[in-house]
Short mmCIF file of C-alpha atoms and ligand atoms in Angstrom, two decimals:
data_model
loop_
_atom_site.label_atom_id
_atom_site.label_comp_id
_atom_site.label_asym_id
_atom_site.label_seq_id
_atom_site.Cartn_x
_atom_site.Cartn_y
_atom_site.Cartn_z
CA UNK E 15 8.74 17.85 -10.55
CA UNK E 16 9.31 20.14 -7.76
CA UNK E 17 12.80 20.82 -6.18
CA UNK E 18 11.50 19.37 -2.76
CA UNK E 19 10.18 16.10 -4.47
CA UNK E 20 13.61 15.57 -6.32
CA UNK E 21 15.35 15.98 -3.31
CA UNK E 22 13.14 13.64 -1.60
CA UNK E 23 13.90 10.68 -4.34
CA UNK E 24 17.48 11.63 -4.69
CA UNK E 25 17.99 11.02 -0.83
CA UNK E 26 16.20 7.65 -0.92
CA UNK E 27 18.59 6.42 -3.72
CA UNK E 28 21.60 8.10 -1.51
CA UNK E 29 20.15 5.88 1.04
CA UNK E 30 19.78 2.67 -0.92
CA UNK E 31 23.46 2.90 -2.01
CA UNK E 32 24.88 3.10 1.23
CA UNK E 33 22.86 -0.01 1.81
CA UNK E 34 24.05 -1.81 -1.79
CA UNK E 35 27.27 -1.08 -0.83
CA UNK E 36 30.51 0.14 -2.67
CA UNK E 37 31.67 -3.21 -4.99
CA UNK E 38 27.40 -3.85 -5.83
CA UNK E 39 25.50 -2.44 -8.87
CA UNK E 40 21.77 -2.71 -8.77
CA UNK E 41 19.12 -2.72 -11.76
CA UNK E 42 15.64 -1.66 -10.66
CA UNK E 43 13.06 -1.93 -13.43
CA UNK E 44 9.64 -0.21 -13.82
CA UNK E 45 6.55 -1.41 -14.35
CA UNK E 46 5.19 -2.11 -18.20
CA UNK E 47 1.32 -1.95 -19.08
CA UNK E 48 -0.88 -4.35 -18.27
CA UNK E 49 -3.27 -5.27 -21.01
CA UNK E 50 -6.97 -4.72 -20.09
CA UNK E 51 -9.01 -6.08 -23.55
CA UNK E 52 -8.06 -6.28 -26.85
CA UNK E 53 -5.99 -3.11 -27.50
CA UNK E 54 -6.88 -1.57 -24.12
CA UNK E 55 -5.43 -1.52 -21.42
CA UNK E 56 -5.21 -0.51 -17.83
CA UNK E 57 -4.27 2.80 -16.42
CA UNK E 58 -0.21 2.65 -16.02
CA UNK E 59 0.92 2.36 -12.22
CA UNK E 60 4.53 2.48 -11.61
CA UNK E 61 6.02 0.41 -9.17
CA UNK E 62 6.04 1.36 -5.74
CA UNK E 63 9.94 0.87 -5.39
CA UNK E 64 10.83 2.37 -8.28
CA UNK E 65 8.39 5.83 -8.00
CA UNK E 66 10.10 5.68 -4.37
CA UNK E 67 13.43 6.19 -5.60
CA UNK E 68 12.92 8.18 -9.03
CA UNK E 69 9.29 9.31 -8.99
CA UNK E 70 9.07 8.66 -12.56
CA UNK E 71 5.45 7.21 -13.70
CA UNK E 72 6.22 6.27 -17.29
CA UNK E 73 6.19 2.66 -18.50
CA UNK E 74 9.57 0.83 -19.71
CA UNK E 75 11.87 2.54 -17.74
CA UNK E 76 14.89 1.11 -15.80
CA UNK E 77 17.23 2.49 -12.50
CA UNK E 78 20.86 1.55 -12.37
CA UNK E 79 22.68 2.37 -9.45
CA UNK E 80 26.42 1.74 -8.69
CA UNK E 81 27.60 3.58 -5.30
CA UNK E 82 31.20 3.08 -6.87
CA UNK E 83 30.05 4.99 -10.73
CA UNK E 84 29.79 3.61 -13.72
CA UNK E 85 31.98 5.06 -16.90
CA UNK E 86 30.46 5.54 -20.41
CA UNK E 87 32.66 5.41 -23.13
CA UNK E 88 35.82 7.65 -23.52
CA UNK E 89 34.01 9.51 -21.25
CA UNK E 90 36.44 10.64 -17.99
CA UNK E 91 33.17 11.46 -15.53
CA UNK E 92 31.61 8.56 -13.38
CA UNK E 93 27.92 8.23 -13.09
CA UNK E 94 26.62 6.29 -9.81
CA UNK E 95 22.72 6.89 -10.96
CA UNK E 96 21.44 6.23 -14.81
CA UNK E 97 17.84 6.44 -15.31
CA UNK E 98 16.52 4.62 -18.98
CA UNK E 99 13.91 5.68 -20.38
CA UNK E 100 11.50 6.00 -23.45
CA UNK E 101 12.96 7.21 -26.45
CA UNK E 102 10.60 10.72 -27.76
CA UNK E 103 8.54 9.42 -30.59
CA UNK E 104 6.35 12.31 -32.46
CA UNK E 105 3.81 9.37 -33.11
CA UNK E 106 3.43 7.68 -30.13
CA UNK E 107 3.57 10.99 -27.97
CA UNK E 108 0.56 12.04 -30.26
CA UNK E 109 -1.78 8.98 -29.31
CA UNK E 110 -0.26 7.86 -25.56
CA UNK E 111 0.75 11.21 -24.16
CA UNK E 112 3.99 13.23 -23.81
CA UNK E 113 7.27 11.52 -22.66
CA UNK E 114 10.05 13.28 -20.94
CA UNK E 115 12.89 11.70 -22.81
CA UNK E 116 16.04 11.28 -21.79
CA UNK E 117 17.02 14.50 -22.63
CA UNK E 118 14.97 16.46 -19.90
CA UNK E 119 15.56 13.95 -17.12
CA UNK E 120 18.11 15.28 -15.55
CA UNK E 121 15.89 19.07 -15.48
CA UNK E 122 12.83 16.79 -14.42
CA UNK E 123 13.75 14.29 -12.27
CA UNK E 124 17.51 15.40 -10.73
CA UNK E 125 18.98 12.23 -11.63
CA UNK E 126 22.39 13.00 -13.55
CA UNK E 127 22.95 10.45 -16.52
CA UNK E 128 19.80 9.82 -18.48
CA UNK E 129 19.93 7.05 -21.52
CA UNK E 130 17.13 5.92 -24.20
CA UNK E 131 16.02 2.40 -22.74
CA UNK E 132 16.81 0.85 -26.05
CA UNK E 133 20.56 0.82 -24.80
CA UNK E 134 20.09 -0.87 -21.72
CA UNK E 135 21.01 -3.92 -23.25
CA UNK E 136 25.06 -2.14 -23.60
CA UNK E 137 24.69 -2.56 -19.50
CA UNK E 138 24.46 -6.70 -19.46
CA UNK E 139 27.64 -6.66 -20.43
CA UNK E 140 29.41 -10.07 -19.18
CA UNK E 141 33.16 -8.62 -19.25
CA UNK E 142 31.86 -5.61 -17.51
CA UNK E 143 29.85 -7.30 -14.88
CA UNK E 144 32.57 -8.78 -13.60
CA UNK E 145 33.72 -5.32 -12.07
CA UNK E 146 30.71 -6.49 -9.49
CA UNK E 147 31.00 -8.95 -6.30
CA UNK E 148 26.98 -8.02 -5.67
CA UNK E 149 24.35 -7.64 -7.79
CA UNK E 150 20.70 -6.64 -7.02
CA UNK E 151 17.60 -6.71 -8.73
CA UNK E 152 13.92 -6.52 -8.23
CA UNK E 153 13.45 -10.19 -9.22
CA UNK E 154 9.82 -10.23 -7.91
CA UNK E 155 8.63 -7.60 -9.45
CA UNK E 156 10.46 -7.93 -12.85
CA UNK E 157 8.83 -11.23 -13.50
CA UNK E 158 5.52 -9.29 -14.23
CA UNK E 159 7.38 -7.48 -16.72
CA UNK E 160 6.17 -7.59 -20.89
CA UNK E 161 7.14 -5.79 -23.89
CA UNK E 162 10.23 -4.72 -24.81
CA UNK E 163 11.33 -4.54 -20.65
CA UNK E 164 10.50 -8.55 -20.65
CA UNK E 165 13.52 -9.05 -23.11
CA UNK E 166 15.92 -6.67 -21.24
CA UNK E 167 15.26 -8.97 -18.27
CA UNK E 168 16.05 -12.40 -20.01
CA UNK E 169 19.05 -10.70 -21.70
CA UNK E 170 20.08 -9.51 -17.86
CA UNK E 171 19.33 -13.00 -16.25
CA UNK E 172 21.66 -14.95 -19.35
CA UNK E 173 24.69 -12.65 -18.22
CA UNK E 174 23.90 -13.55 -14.79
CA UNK E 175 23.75 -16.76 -14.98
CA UNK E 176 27.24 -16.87 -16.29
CA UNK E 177 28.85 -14.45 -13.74
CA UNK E 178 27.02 -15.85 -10.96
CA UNK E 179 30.15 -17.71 -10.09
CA UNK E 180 31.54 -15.29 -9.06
CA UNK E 181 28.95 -12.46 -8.28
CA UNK E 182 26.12 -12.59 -5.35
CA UNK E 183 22.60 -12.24 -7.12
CA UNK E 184 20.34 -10.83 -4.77
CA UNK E 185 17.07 -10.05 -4.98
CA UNK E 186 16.49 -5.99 -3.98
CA UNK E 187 12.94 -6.41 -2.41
CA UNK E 188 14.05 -6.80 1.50
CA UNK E 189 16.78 -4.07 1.32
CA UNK E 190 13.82 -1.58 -0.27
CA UNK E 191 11.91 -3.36 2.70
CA UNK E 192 14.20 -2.22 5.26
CA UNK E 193 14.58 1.77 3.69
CA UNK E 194 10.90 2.02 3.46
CA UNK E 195 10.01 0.59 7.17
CA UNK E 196 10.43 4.25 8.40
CA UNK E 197 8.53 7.38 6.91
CA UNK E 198 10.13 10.69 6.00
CA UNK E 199 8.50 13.72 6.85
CA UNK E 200 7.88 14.28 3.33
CA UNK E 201 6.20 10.56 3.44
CA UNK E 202 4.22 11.23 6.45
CA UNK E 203 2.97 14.78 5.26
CA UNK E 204 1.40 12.59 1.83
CA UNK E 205 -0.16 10.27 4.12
CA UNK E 206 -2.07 12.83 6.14
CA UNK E 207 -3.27 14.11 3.22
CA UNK E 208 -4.41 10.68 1.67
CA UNK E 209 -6.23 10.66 5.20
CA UNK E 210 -7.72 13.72 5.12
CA UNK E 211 -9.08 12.92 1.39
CA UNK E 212 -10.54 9.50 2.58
CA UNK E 213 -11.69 10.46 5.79
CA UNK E 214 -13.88 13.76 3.83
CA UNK E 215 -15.26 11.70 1.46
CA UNK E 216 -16.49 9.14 3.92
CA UNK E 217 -18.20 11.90 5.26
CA UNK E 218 -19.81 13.17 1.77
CA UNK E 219 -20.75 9.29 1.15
CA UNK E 220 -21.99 7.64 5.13
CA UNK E 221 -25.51 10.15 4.46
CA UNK E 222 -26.43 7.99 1.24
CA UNK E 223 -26.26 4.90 3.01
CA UNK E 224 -30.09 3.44 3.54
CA UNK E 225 -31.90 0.70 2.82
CA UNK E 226 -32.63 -0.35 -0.76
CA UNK E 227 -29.40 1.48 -2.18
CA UNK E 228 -27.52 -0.72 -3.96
CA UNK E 229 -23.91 -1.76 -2.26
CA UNK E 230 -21.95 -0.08 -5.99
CA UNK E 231 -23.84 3.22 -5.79
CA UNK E 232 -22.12 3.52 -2.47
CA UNK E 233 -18.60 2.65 -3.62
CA UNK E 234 -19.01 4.86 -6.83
CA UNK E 235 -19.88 7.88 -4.46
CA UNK E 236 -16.85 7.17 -2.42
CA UNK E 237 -14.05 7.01 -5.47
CA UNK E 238 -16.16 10.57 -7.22
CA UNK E 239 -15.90 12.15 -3.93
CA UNK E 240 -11.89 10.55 -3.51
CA UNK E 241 -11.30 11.99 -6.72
CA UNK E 242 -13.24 15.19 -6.29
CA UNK E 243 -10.94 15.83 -3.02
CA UNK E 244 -7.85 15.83 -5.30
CA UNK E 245 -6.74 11.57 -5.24
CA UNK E 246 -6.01 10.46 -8.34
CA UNK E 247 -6.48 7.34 -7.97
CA UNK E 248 -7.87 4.57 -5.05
CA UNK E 249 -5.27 2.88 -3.05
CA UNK E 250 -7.12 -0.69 -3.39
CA UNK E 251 -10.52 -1.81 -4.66
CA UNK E 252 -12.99 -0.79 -2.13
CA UNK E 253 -14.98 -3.18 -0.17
CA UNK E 254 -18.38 -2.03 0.50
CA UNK E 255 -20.62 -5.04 2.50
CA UNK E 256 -23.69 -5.10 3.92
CA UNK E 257 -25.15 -7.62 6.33
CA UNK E 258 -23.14 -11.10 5.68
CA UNK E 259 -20.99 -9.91 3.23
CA UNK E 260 -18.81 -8.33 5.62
CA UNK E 261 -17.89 -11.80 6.84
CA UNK E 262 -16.13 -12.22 3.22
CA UNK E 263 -13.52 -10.31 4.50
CA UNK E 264 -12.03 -9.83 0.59
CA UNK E 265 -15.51 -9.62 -0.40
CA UNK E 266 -14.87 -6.85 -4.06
CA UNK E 267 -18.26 -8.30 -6.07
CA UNK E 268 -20.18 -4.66 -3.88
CA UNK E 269 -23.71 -6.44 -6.10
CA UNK E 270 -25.79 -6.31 -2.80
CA UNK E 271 -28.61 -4.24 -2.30
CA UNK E 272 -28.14 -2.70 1.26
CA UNK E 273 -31.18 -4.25 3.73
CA UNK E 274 -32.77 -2.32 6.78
CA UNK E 275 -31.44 -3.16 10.56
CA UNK E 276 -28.14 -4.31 8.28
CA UNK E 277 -24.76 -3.48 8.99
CA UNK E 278 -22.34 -1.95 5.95
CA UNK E 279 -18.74 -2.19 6.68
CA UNK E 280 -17.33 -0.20 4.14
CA UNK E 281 -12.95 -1.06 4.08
CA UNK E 282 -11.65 1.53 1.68
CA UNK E 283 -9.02 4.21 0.79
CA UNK E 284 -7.55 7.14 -1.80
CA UNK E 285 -4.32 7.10 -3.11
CA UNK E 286 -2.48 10.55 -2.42
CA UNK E 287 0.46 11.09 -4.96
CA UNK E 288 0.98 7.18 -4.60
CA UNK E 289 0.65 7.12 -0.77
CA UNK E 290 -2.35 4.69 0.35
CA UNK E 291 -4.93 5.30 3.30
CA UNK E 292 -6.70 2.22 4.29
CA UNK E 293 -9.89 3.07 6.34
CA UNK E 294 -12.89 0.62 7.90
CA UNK E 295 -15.74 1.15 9.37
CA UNK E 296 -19.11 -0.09 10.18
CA UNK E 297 -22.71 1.97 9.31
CA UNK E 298 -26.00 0.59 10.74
CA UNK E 299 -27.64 0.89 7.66
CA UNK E 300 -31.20 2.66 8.64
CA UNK E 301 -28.94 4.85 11.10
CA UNK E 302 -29.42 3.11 13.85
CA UNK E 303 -28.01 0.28 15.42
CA UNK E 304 -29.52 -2.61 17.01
CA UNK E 305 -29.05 -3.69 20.43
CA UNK E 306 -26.64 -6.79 19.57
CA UNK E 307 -25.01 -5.17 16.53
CA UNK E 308 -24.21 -2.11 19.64
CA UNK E 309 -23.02 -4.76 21.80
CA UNK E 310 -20.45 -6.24 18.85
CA UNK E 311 -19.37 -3.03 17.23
CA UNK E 312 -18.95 -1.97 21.17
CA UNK E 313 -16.40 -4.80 21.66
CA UNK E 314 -14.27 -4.04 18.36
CA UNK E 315 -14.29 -0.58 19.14
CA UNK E 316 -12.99 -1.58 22.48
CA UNK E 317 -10.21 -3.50 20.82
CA UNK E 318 -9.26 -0.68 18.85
CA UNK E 319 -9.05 1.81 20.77
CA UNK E 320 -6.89 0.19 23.76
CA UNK E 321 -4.32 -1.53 20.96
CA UNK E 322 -3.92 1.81 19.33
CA UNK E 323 -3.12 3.57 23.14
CA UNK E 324 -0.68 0.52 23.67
CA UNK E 325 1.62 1.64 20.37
CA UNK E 326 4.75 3.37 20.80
CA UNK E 327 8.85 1.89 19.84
CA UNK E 328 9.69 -0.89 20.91
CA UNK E 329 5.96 -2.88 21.18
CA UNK E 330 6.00 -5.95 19.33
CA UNK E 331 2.85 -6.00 16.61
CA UNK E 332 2.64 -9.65 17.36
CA UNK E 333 1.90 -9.24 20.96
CA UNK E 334 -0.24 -6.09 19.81
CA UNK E 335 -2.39 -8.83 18.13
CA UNK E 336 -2.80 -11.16 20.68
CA UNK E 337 -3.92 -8.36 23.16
CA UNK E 338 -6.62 -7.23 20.89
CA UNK E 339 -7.66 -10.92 20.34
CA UNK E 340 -7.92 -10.89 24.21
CA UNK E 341 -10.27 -8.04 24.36
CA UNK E 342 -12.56 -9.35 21.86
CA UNK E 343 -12.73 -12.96 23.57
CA UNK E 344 -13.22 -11.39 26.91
CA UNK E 345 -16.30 -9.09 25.30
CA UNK E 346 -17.81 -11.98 23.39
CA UNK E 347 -17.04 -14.62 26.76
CA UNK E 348 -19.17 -11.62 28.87
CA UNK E 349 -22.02 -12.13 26.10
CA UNK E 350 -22.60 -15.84 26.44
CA UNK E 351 -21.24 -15.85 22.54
CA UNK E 352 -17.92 -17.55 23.96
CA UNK E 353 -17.83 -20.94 25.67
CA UNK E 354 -13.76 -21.58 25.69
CA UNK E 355 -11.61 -17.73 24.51
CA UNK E 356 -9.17 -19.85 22.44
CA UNK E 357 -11.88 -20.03 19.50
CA UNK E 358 -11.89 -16.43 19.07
CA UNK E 359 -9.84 -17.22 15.83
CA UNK E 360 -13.42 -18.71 14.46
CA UNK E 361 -15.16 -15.10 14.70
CA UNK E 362 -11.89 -12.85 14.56
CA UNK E 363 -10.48 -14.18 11.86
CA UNK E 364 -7.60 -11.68 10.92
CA UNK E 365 -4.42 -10.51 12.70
CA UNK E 366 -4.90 -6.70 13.98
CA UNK E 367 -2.84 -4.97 10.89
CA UNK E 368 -0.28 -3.94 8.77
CA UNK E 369 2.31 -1.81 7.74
CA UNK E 370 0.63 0.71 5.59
CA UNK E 371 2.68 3.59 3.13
CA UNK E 372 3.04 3.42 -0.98
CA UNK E 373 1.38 -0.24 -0.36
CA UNK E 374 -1.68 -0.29 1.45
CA UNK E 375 0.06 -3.74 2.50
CA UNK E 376 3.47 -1.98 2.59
CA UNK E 377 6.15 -4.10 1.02
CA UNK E 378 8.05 -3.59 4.51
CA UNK E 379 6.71 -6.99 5.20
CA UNK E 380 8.92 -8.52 2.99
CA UNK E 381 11.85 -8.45 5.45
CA UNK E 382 10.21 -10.47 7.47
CA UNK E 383 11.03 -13.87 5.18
CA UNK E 384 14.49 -12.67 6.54
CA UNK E 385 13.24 -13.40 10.33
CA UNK E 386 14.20 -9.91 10.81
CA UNK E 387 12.51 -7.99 13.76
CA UNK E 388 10.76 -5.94 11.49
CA UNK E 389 7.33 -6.22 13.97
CA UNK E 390 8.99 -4.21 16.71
CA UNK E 391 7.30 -0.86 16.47
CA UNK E 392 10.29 2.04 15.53
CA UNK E 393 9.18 5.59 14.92
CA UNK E 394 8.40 6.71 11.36
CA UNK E 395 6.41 3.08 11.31
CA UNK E 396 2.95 3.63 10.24
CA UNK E 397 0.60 0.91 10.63
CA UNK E 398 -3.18 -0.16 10.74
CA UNK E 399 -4.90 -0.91 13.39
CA UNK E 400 -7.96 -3.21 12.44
CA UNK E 401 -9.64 -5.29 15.03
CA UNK E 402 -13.04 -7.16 13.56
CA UNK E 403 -15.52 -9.93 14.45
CA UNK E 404 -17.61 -12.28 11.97
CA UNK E 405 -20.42 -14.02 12.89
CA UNK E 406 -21.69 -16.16 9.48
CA UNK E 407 -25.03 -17.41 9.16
CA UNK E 408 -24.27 -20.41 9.26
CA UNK E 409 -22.55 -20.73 13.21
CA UNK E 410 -25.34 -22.16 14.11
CA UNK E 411 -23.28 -22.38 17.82
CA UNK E 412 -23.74 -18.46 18.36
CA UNK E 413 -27.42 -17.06 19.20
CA UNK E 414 -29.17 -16.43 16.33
CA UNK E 415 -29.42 -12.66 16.69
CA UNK E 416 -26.14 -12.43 16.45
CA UNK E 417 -25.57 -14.06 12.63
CA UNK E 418 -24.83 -12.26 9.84
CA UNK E 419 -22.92 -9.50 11.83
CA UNK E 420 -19.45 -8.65 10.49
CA UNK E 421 -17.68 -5.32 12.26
CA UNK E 422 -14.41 -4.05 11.38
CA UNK E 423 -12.86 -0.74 12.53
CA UNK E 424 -9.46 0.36 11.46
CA UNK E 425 -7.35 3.40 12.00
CA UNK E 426 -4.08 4.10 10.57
CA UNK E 427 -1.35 5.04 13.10
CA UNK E 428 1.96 6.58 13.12
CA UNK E 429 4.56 5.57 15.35
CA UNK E 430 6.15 8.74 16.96
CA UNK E 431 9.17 8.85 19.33
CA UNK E 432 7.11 9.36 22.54
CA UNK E 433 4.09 7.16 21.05
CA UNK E 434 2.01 7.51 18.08
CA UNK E 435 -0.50 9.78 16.56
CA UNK E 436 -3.83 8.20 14.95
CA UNK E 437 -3.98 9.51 11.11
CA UNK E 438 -7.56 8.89 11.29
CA UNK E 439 -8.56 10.48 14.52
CA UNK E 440 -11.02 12.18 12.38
CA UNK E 441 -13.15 9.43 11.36
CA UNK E 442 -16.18 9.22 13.71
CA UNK E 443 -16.55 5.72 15.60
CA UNK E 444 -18.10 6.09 18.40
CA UNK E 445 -21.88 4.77 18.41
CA UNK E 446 -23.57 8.09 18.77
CA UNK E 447 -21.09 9.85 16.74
CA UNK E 448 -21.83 7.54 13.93
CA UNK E 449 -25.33 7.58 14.13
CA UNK E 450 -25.61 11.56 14.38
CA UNK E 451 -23.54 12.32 11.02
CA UNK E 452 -25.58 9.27 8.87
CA UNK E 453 -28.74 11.79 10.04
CA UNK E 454 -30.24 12.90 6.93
CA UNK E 455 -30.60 16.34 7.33
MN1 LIG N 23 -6.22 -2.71 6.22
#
């Protein structure tokens, strides 16, 4: 790993223990494999947490932190950071790839103390634990655990349940919540780039959409050309839908064959060394849109583009919502779509965004279970800014015309000091911009 990235992860852990606090300890666990079918299974993803504070992307690993050190054995030095990890095995490294061992973490990763996992059980010590008035854990996520980690965690929660008496047991997820609410530079600098990577390969893939291409073909095209850009990997399963199928606004099945005078609303992203981009937008499919489908996708852009000039600190997302809920009920009222604006929630069925960063839903959100203010716009926020409207077949109360439209456009925006900068400024949206780059030259 490179110097810059180690510092990076050693200052988020520096962070987190000022946080924790000096009587706490806190065990953060990786992520295992998931099985896929039979023997296979799915390509390992470390946790978001835990790659935020170690970087580390193999399997069965655990973070121990203790902002007051930890001693080990006879031992005279204190370590505040241990990271566990795989054990080197010849065999293994042969069919699953190589491992870094614990011996090399401290040259690869900067953390200090390094153990084999296989001793992690040493740490659930009950006499020991007692040195502890707070301890944290990733409950949520460890409860997904399996193999070997899944034991380490019922051997942990047994100890706990007898010093709980004394000890607070806290669950880690809203205090990661709070340090990852604001981006680093280094964190903003990844998420340009996942940008950038998305917003080309939109590009490459917007000139194959036409009718009578298949919905999959489209998606495939964008995750080659994702990959081709330098993203290993996508930040969520794409969603490419034409006509209707934008209306299903989870809609992942991409089986459609794409129709003439259809609209595809493609809602996709890459993943850029774990940092998520999370970009919508809507393609008449023949290249040119119809009248009504102008008049809808005029009235989301509309939405978007005044919410996104309304962000800067100290704007409440909540109220961001309502306004953009305002613009679409006035454009649809204007139309003759809307009788009475408080059933907008029938055709815009979504609130305007989210937090976006290692999640594409960023985790930040869990703080708000707290009731903290965490919708208050600060700087380093980056968020999504996604107006859409819906129009099913089957509203038989709108005009005909109008069914089976579904529009969505989203940007992803980064809170600044004096305002924000759009990540995605790149990404065509305007109606004649759109329909000049699907041209086939
Ligand atoms: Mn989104």
């Amino acid at each position: 790993m490179k110097n810059n990235q180690k510092k990076f992860h050693a200052s988020r852990r520096k962070e987190l223990a000022k946080l924790i606090g000096k009587d706490s300890i806190a065990f953060i666990f990786g992520n295992t494999v998931i099985n896929k079918s039979f023997d296979g299974n799915y390509q390992f993803k470390q946790f978001k947490n835990f790659y935020y504070l170690t970087g580390f992307k193999e399997p069965e690993a655990a973070l121990v932190i203790a902002p007051n050190g930890i001693k080990f054995g006879k031992q005279e030095k204190k370590y505040n950071e241990i990271l566990y990890v795989r054990p080197k095995d010849k065999q293994r490294e042969i069919w699953d790839g190589a491992r870094v061992g614990f011996e090399n973490v401290n040259k690869e990763l900067g953390i200090n103390k390094a153990l084999e996992n296989t001793r992690i059980n040493n740490l659930m010590n009950i006499a020991w634990l007692r040195n502890f008035t707070k301890v944290y854990i990733n409950f949520g996520e460890m409860l997904k655990l399996t193999q070997k980690s899944a034991q380490w965690v019922r051997a942990l929660i047994d100890s706990l349940n007898i010093i709980a008496a004394h000890a607070e047991v806290i669950d880690i997820s809203y205090i990661m919540a709070k340090l990852r609410r604001e981006k680093t530079k280094e964190e903003i600098e990844k998420m340009k780039k996942a940008a950038e990577i998305t917003i080309n390969s939109y590009n490459k893939t917007m000139k194959e959409i036409k009718p009578g291409v298949p919905e999959l073909k489209i998606q495939a095209l964008l995750e080659y050309n994702y990959k081709s850009e330098g993203s290993e990997d996508i930040a969520y399963h794409p969603i490419v839908a034409s006509g209707e199928n934008a209306c299903t606004l989870h809609y992942e099945l991409n089986n459609g064959i794409m129709k003439d005078g259809e609209i595809l609303t493609i809602d996709s992203g890459a993943e850029f060394e774990y940092y998520c981009c999370d970009i919508t937008r809507s393609f008449p499919i023949n290249g040119k849109f119809t009248k009504e489908q102008k008049e809808i996708y005029e009235i989301v852009l509309r939405a978007n583009k005044e919410c996104i000039k309304r962000i800067k600190p100290g704007v409440s997302f909540n109220k961001l919502s309502k306004f953009s809920w305002e613009i679409l009920s006035e454009g649809l009222f204007k139309l003759g779509i809307l009788k009475d604006k408080k059933k907008i929630g029938n055709y815009a069925v979504h609130g305007l965004g989210h937090h976006i960063g290692l999640d594409t839903h960023d985790a930040v959100q869990a703080e708000k279970k707290l009731g903290n203010n965490y919708e208050i716009l600060r700087p380093g926020n980056i968020i999504t800014v996604e107006p859409g409207l819906y129009f099913r077949n089957d509203m038989k109360e709108i005009p005909k015309k109008y069914r089976g439209i579904g529009i969505r456009i989203e940007d992803v925006v980064l809170v600044t000091k004096s305002g924000n900068i759009n990540l995605t400024e790149k990404m065509v949206k305007e109606v004649r911009d759109v329909e000049h780059m699907m041209k086939k030259d």
